[in-house]
JSON list of C-alpha atoms in Angstrom, two decimals:
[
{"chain": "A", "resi": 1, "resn": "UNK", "atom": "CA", "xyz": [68.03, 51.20, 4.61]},
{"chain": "A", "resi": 2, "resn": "UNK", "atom": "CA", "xyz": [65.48, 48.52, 6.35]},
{"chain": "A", "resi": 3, "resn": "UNK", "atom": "CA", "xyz": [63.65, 48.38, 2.79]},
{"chain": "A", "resi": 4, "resn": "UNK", "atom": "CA", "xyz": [67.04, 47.59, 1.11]},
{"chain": "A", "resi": 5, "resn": "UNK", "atom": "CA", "xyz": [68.07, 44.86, 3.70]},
{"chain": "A", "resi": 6, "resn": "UNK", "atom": "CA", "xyz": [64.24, 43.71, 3.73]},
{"chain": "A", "resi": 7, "resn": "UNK", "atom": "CA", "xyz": [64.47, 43.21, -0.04]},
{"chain": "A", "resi": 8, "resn": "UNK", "atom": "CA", "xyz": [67.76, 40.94, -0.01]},
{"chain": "A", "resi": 9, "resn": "UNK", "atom": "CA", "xyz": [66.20, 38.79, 2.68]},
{"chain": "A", "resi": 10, "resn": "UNK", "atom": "CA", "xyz": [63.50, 37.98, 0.66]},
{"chain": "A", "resi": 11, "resn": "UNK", "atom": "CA", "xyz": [65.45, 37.71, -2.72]},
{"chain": "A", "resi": 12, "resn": "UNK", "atom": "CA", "xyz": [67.76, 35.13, -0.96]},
{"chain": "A", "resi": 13, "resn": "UNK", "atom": "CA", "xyz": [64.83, 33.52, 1.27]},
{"chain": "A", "resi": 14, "resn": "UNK", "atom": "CA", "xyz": [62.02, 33.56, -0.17]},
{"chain": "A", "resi": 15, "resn": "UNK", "atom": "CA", "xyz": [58.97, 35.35, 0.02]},
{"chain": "A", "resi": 16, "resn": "UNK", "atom": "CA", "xyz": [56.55, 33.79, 2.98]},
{"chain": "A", "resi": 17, "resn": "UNK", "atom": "CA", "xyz": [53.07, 35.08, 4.35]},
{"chain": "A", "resi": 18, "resn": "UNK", "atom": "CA", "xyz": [53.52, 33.70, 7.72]},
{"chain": "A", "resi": 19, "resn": "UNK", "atom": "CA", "xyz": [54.35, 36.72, 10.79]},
{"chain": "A", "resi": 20, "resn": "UNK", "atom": "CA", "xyz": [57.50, 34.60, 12.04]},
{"chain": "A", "resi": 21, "resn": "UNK", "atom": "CA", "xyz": [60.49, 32.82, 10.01]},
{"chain": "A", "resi": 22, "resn": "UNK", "atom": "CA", "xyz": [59.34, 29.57, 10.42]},
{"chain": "A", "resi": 23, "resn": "UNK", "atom": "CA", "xyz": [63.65, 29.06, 9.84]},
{"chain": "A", "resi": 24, "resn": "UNK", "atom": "CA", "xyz": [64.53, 31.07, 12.50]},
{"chain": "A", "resi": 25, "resn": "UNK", "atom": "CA", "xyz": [62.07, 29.94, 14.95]},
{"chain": "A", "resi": 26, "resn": "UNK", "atom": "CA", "xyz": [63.17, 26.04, 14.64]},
{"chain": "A", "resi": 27, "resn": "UNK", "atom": "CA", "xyz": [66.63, 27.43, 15.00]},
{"chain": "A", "resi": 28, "resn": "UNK", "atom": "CA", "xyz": [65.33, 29.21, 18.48]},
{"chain": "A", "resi": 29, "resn": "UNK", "atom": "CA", "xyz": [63.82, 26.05, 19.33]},
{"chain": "A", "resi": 30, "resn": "UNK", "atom": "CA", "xyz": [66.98, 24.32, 19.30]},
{"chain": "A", "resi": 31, "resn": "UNK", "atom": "CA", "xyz": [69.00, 27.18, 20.59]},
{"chain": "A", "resi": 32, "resn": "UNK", "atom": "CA", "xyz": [69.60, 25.12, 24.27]},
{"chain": "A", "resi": 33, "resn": "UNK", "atom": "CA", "xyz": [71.37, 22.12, 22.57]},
{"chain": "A", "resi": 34, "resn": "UNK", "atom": "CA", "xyz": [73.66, 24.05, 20.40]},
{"chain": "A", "resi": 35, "resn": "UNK", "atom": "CA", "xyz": [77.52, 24.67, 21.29]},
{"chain": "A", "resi": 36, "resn": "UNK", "atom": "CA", "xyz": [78.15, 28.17, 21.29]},
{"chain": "A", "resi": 37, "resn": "UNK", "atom": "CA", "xyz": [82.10, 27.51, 21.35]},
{"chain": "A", "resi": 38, "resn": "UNK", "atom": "CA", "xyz": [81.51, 25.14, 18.11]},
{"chain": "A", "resi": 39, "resn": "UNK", "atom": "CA", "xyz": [81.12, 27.77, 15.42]},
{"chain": "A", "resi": 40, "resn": "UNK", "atom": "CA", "xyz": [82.15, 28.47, 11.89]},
{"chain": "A", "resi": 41, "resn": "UNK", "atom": "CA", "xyz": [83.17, 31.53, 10.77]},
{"chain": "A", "resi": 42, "resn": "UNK", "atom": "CA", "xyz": [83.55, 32.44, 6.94]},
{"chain": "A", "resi": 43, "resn": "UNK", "atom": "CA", "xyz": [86.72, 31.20, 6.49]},
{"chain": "A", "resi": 44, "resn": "UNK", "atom": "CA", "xyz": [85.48, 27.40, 6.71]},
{"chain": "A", "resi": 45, "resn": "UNK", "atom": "CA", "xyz": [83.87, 27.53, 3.54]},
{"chain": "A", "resi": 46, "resn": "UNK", "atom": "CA", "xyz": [85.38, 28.03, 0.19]},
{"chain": "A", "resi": 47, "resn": "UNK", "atom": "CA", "xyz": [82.52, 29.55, -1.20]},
{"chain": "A", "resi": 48, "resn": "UNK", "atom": "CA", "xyz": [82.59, 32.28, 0.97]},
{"chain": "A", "resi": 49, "resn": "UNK", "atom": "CA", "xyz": [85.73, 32.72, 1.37]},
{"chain": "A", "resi": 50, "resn": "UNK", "atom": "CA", "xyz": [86.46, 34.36, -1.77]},
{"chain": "A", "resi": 51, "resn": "UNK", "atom": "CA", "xyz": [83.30, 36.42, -1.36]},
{"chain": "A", "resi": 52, "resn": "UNK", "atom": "CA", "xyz": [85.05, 38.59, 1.18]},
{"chain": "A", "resi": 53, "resn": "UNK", "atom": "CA", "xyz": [88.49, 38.15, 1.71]},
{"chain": "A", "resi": 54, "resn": "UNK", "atom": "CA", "xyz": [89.22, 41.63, 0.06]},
{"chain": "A", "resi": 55, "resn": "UNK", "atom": "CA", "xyz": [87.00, 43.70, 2.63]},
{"chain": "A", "resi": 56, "resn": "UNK", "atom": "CA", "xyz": [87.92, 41.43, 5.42]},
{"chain": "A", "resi": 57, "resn": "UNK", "atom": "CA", "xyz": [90.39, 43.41, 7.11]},
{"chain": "A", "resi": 58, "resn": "UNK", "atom": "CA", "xyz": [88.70, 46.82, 6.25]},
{"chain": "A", "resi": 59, "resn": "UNK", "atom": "CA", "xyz": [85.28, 45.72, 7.84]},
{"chain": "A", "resi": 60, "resn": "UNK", "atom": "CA", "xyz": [87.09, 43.71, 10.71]},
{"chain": "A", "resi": 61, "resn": "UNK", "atom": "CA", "xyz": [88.56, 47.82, 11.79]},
{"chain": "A", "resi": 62, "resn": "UNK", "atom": "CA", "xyz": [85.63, 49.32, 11.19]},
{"chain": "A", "resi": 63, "resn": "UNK", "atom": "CA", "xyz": [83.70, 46.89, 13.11]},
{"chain": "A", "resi": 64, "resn": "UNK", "atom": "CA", "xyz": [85.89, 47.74, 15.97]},
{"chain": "A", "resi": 65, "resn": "UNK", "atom": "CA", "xyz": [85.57, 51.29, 15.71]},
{"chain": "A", "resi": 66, "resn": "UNK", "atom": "CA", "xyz": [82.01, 51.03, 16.12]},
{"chain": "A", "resi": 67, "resn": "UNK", "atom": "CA", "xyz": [82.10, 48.44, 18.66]},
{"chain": "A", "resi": 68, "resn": "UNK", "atom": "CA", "xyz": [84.21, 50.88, 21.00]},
{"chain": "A", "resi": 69, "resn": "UNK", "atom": "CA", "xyz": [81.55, 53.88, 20.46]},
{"chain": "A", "resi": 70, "resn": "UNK", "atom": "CA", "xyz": [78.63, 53.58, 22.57]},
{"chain": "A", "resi": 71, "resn": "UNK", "atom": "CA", "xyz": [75.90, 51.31, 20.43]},
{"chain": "A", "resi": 72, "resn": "UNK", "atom": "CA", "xyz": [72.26, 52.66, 21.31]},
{"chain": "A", "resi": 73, "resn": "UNK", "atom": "CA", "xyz": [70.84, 49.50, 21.12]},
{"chain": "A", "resi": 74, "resn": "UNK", "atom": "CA", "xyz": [71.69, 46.13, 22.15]},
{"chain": "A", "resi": 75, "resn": "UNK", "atom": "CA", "xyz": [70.81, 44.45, 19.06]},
{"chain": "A", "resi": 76, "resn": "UNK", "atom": "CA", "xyz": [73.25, 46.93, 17.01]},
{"chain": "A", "resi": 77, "resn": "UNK", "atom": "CA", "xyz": [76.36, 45.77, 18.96]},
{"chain": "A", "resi": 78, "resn": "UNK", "atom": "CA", "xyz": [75.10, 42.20, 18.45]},
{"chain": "A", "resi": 79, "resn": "UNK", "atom": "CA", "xyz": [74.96, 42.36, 15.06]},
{"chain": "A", "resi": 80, "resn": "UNK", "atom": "CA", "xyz": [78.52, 44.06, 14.83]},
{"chain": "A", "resi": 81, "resn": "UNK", "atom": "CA", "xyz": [79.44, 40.80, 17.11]},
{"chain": "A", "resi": 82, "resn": "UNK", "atom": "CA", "xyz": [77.70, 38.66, 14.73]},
{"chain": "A", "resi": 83, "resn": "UNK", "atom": "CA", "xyz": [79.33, 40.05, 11.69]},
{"chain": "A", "resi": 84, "resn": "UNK", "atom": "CA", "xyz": [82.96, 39.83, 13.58]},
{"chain": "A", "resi": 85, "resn": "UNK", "atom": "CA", "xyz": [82.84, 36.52, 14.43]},
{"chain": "A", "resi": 86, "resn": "UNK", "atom": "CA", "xyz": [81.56, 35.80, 10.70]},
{"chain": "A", "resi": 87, "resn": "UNK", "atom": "CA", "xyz": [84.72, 37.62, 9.42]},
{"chain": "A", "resi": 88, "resn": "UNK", "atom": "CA", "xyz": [86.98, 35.08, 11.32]},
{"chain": "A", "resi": 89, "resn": "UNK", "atom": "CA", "xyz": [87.65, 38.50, 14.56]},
{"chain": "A", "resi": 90, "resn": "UNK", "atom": "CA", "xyz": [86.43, 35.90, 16.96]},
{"chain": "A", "resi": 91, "resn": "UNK", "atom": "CA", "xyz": [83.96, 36.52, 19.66]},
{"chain": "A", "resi": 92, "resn": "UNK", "atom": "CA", "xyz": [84.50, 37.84, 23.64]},
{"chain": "A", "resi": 93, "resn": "UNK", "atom": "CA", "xyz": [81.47, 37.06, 25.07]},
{"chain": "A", "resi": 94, "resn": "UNK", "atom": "CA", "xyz": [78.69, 33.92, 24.78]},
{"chain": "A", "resi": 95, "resn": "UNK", "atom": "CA", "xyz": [75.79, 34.46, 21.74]},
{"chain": "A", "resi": 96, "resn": "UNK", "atom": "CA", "xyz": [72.94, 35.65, 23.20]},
{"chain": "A", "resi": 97, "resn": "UNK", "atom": "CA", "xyz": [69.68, 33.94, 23.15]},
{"chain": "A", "resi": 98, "resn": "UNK", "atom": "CA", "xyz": [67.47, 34.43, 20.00]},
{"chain": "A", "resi": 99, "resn": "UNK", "atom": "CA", "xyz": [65.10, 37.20, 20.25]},
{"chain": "A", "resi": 100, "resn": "UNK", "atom": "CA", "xyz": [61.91, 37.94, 18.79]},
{"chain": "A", "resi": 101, "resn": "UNK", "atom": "CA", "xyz": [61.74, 36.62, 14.84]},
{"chain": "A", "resi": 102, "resn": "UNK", "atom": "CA", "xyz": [58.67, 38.58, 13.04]},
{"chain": "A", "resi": 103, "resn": "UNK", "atom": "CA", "xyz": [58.94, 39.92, 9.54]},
{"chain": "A", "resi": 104, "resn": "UNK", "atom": "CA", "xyz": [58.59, 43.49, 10.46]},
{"chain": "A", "resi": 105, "resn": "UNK", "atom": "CA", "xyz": [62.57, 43.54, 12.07]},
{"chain": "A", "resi": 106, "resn": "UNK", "atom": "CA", "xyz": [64.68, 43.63, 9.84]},
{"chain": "A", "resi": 107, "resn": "UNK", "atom": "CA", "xyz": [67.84, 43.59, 12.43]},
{"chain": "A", "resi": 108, "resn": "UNK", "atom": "CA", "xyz": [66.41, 40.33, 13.68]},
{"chain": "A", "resi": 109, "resn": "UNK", "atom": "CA", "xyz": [66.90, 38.75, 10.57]},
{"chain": "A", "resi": 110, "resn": "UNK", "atom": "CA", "xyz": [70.23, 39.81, 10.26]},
{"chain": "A", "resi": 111, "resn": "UNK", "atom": "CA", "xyz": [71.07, 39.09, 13.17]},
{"chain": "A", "resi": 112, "resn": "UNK", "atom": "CA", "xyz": [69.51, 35.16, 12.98]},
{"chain": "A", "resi": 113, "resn": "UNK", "atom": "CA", "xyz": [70.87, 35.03, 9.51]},
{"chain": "A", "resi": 114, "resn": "UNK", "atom": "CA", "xyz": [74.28, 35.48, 10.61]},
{"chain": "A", "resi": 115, "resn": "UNK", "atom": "CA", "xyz": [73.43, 33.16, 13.77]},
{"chain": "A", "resi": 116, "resn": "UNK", "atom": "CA", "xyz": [71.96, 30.51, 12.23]},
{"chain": "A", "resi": 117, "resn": "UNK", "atom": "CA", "xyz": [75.12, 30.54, 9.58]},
{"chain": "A", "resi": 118, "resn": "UNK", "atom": "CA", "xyz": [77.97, 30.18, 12.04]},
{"chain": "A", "resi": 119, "resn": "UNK", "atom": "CA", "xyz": [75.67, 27.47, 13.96]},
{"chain": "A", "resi": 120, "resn": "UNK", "atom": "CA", "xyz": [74.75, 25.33, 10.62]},
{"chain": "A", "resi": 121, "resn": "UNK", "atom": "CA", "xyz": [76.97, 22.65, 10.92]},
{"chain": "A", "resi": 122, "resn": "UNK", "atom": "CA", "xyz": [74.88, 21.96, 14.09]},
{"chain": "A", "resi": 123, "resn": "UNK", "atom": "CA", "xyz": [71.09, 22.98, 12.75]},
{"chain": "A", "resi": 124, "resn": "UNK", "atom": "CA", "xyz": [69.74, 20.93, 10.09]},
{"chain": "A", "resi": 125, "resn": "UNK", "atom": "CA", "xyz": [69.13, 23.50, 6.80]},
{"chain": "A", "resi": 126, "resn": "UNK", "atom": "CA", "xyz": [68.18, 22.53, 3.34]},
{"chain": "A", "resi": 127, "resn": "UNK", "atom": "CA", "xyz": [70.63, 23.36, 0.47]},
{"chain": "A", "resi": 128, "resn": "UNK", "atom": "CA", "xyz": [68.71, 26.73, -0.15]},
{"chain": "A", "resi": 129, "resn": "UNK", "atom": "CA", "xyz": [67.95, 27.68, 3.16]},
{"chain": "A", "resi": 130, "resn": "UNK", "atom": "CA", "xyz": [72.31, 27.32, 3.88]},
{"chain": "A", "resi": 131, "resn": "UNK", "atom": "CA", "xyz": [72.90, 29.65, 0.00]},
{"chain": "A", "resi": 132, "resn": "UNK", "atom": "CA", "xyz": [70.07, 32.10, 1.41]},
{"chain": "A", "resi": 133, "resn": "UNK", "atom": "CA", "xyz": [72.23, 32.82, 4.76]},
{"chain": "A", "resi": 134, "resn": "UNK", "atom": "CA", "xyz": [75.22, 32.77, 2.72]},
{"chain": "A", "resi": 135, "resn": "UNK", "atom": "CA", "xyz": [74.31, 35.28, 0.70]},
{"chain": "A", "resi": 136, "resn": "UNK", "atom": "CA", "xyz": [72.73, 37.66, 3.19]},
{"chain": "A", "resi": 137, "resn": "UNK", "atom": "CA", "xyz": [75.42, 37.44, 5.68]},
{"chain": "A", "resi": 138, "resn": "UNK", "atom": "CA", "xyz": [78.03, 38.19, 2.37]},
{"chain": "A", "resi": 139, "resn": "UNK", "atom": "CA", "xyz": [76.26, 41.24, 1.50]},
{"chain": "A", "resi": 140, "resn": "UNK", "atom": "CA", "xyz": [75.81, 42.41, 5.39]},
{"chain": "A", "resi": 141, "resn": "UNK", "atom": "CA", "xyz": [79.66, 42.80, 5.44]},
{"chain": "A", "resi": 142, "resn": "UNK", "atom": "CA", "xyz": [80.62, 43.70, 1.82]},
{"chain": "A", "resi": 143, "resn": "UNK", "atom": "CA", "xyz": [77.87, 46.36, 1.87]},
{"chain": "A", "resi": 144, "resn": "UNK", "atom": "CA", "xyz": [75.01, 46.41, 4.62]},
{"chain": "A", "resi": 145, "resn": "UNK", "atom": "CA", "xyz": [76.98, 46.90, 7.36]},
{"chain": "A", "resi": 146, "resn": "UNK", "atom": "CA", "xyz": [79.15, 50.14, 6.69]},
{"chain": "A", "resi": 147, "resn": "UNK", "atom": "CA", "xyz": [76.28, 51.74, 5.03]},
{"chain": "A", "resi": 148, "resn": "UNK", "atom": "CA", "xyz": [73.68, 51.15, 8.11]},
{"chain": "A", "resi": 149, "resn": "UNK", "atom": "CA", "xyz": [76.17, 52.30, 10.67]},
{"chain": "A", "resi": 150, "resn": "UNK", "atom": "CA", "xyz": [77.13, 55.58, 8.58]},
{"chain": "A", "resi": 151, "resn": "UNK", "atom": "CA", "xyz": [73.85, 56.85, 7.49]},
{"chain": "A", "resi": 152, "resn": "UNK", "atom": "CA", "xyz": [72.93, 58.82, 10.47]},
{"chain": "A", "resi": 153, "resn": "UNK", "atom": "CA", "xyz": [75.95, 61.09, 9.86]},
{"chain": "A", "resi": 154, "resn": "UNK", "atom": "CA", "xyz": [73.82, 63.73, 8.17]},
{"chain": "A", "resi": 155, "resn": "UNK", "atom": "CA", "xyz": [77.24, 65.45, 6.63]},
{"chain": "A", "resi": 156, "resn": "UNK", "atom": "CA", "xyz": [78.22, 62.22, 5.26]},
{"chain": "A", "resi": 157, "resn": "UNK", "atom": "CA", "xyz": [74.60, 61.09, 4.07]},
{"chain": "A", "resi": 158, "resn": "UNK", "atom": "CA", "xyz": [74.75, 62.34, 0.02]},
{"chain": "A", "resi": 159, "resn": "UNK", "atom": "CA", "xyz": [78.53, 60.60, -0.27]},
{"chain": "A", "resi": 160, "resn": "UNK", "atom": "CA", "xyz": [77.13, 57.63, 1.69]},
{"chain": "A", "resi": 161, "resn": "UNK", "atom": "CA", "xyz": [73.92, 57.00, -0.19]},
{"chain": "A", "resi": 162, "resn": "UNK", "atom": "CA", "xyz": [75.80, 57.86, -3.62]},
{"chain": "A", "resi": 163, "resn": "UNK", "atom": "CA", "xyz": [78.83, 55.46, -2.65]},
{"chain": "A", "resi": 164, "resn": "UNK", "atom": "CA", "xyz": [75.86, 52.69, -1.56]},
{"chain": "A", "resi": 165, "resn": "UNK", "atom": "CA", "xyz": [73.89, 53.27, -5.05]},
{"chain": "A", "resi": 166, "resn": "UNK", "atom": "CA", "xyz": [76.96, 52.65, -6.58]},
{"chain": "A", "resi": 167, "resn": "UNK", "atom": "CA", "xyz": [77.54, 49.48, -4.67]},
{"chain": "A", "resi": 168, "resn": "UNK", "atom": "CA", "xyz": [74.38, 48.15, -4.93]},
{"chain": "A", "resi": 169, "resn": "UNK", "atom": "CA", "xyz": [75.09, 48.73, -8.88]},
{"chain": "A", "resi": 170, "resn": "UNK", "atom": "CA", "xyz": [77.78, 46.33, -8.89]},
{"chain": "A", "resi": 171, "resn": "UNK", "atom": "CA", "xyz": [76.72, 43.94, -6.61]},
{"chain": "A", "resi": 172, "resn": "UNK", "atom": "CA", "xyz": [76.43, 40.59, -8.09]},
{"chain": "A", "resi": 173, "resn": "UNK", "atom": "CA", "xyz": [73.08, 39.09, -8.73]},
{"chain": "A", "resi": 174, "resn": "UNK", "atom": "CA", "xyz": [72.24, 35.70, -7.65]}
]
């Protein structure tokens, strides 16, 4: 799953030989002046918008679901967070601070990715650096998100990997 996620982070960013995201650490060096109450969720931009209105509802529940199970890690709930307040579900508690940013976490990209999105109407971003988010955060929820959360359910696994090769088969390519 972390190789799938890792490859759509680079397809949509870029490949880059430096051990940080030189992205996400400007946007954690500008973390203090940015108004966590002023965000944008995916329903502020039309070309999102019709990305994922037709799984909106379906990831919104299932984001819940998960969200009232016990997460194991702190950075899972926060990217369910992330990923509700993208889908327009709002958020109940202030962003937290951005964590470490190295190329080996994958969640931490996610998780930034999704950040840095909601926040980019207060972060300066180039035109590709904006699509890049865009897209990653889009395929997070139509696909990533459901898939990551499922896969330790060892019954589940061959239905979940066949219904996430199947997915991946008709995802768009950008």
């Amino acid at each position: 799953m972390e190789l799938v996620i890792g490859a759509v982070f680079t397809a949509c960013m870029g490949c880059s030989s430096a051990p940080e995201v030189m992205l996400f650490k400007r946007f954690q060096a500008q973390w203090r002046s940015i108004n966590q109450a002023d965000f944008d969720d995916a329903f502020t931009s039309d070309d999102v918008m019709p990305e994922i209105i037709d799984v909106k509802d379906d990831v919104l529940r299932f984001i819940e679901q998960q969200l009232d199970e016990q997460q194991q890690r702190d950075d899972y709930r926060e990217m369910l967070i992330l990923a509700r307040a993208f889908l327009g579900g709002g958020v109940t508690a202030p962003f937290r601070y951005p964590g470490p940013i190295h190329h080996a976490r994958w969640m931490a990209k996610v998780i930034y990715s999704f950040k840095v999105w909601l926040f980019r109407r207060q972060f300066r971003l180039t035109v590709r650096e904006e699509s890049g988010l865009r897209d990653i955060c889009v395929f997070a929820v139509r696909l990533y998100l459901k898939a990551w959360f499922t896969a330790p359910l060892a019954a589940a696994a061959p239905n979940s990997d066949l219904e996430l090769m199947k997915a991946l088969a008709a995802y768009p390519e950008r």
